[in-house]
XYZ file of C-alpha atoms in Angstrom:
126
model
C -74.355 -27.242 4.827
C -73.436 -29.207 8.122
C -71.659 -27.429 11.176
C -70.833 -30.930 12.708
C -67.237 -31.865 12.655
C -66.392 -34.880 10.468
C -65.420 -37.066 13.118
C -67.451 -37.501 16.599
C -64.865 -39.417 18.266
C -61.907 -37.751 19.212
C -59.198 -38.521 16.456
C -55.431 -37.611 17.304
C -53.309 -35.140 15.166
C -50.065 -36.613 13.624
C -47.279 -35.234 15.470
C -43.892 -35.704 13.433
C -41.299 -34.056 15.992
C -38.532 -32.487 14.026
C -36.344 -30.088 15.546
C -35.851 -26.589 14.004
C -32.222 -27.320 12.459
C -33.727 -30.378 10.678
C -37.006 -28.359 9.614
C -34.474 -25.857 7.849
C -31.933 -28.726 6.297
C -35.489 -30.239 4.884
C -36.464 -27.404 3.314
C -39.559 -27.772 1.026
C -38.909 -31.643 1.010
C -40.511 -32.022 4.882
C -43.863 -30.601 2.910
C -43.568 -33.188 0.389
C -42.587 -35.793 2.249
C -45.869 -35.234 4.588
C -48.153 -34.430 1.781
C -46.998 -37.869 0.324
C -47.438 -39.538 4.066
C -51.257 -38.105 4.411
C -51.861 -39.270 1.043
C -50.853 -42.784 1.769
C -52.816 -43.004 5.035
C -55.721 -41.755 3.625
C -55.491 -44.408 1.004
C -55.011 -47.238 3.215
C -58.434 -45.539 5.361
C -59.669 -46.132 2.304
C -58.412 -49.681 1.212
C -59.615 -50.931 5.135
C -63.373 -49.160 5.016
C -63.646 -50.406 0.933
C -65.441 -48.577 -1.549
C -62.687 -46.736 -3.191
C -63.123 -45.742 -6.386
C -60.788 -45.856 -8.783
C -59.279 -42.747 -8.799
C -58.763 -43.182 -5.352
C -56.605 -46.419 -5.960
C -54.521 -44.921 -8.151
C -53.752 -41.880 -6.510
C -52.859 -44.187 -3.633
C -50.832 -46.267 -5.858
C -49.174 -43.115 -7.517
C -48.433 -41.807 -3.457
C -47.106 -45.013 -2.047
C -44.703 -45.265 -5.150
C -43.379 -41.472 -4.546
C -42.803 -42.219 -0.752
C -41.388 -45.590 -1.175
C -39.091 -44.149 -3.822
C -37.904 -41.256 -1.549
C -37.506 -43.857 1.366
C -35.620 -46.023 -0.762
C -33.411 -43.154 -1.304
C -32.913 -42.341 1.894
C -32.128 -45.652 3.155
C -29.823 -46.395 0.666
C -27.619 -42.925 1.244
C -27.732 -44.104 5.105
C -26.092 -47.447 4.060
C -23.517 -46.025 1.624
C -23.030 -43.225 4.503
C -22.921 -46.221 7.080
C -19.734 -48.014 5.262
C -17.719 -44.535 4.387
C -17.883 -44.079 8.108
C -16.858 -47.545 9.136
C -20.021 -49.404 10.108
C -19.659 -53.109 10.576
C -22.174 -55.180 8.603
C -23.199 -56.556 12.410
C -24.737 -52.957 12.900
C -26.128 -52.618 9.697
C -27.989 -56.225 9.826
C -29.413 -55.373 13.021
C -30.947 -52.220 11.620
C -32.359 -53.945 8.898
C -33.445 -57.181 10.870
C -31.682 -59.330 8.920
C -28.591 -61.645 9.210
C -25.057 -60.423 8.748
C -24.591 -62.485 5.567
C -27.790 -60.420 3.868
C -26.872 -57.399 5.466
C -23.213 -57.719 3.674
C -24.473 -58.762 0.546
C -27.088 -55.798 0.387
C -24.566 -53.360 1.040
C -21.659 -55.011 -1.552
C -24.193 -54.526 -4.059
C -25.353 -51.388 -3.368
C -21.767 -49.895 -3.212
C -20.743 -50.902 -6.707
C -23.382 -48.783 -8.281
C -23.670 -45.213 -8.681
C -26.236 -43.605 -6.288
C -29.370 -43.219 -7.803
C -31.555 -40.168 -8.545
C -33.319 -40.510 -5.520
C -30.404 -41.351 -3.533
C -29.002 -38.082 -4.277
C -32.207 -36.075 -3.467
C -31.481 -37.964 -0.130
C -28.350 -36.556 0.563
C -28.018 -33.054 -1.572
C -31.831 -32.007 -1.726
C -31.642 -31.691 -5.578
């Protein structure tokens, strides 16, 4: 058994500032959400050193598709949030780096579907 720290050179801790109020209206979910996040990094640590076994790729794979999911979510309840309140489709293409035209498109289509199950954990929590 080893006493000598994993790393040698000094590594920095992920900071994610959230204020107390958003902490709380997270809940569990900022747990997840991290959990999800370290599991993803690791995995691409792993993917740029090589070796990964297997199991490693697919828990990787089976992370990134959770967080992209939940991101999905989320950015789809900020564009149907984004229209209700009157955003212009100028606003909304340059938050997604793309032109107007796109931007409107994306958002016509998203509005004439229901939200989706992870759209809804987005904005309720459930």
């Amino acid at each position: 058994m080893t006493t000598e720290p994993e790393h040698t050179d000094p590594v920095p801790d992920l900071i994610i500032p959230l204020s107390a109020a958003d902490a709380r209206a997270l809940g569990d979910d900022v747990g997840q959400m991290a959990m999800r996040l370290g599991a993803v990094l690791h995995g691409l640590a792993q993917l740029r050193a090589g070796g990964a076994s297997t199991e490693d790729l697919a828990t990787t794979v089976l992370m990134s598709d959770g967080l992209m999911n939940r991101l999905e979510g989320i950015r789809d309840a900020a564009v149907r949030q984004h229209a209700a309140r009157g955003g212009s489709y100028g606003e909304l293409a340059t938050s997604m780096s793309v032109t107007r035209a796109t931007a409107q498109s994306r958002r016509d289509t998203l509005l004439k579907k229901q939200p989706t199950e992870m759209e809804r954990w987005a904005t309720d929590g459930d």
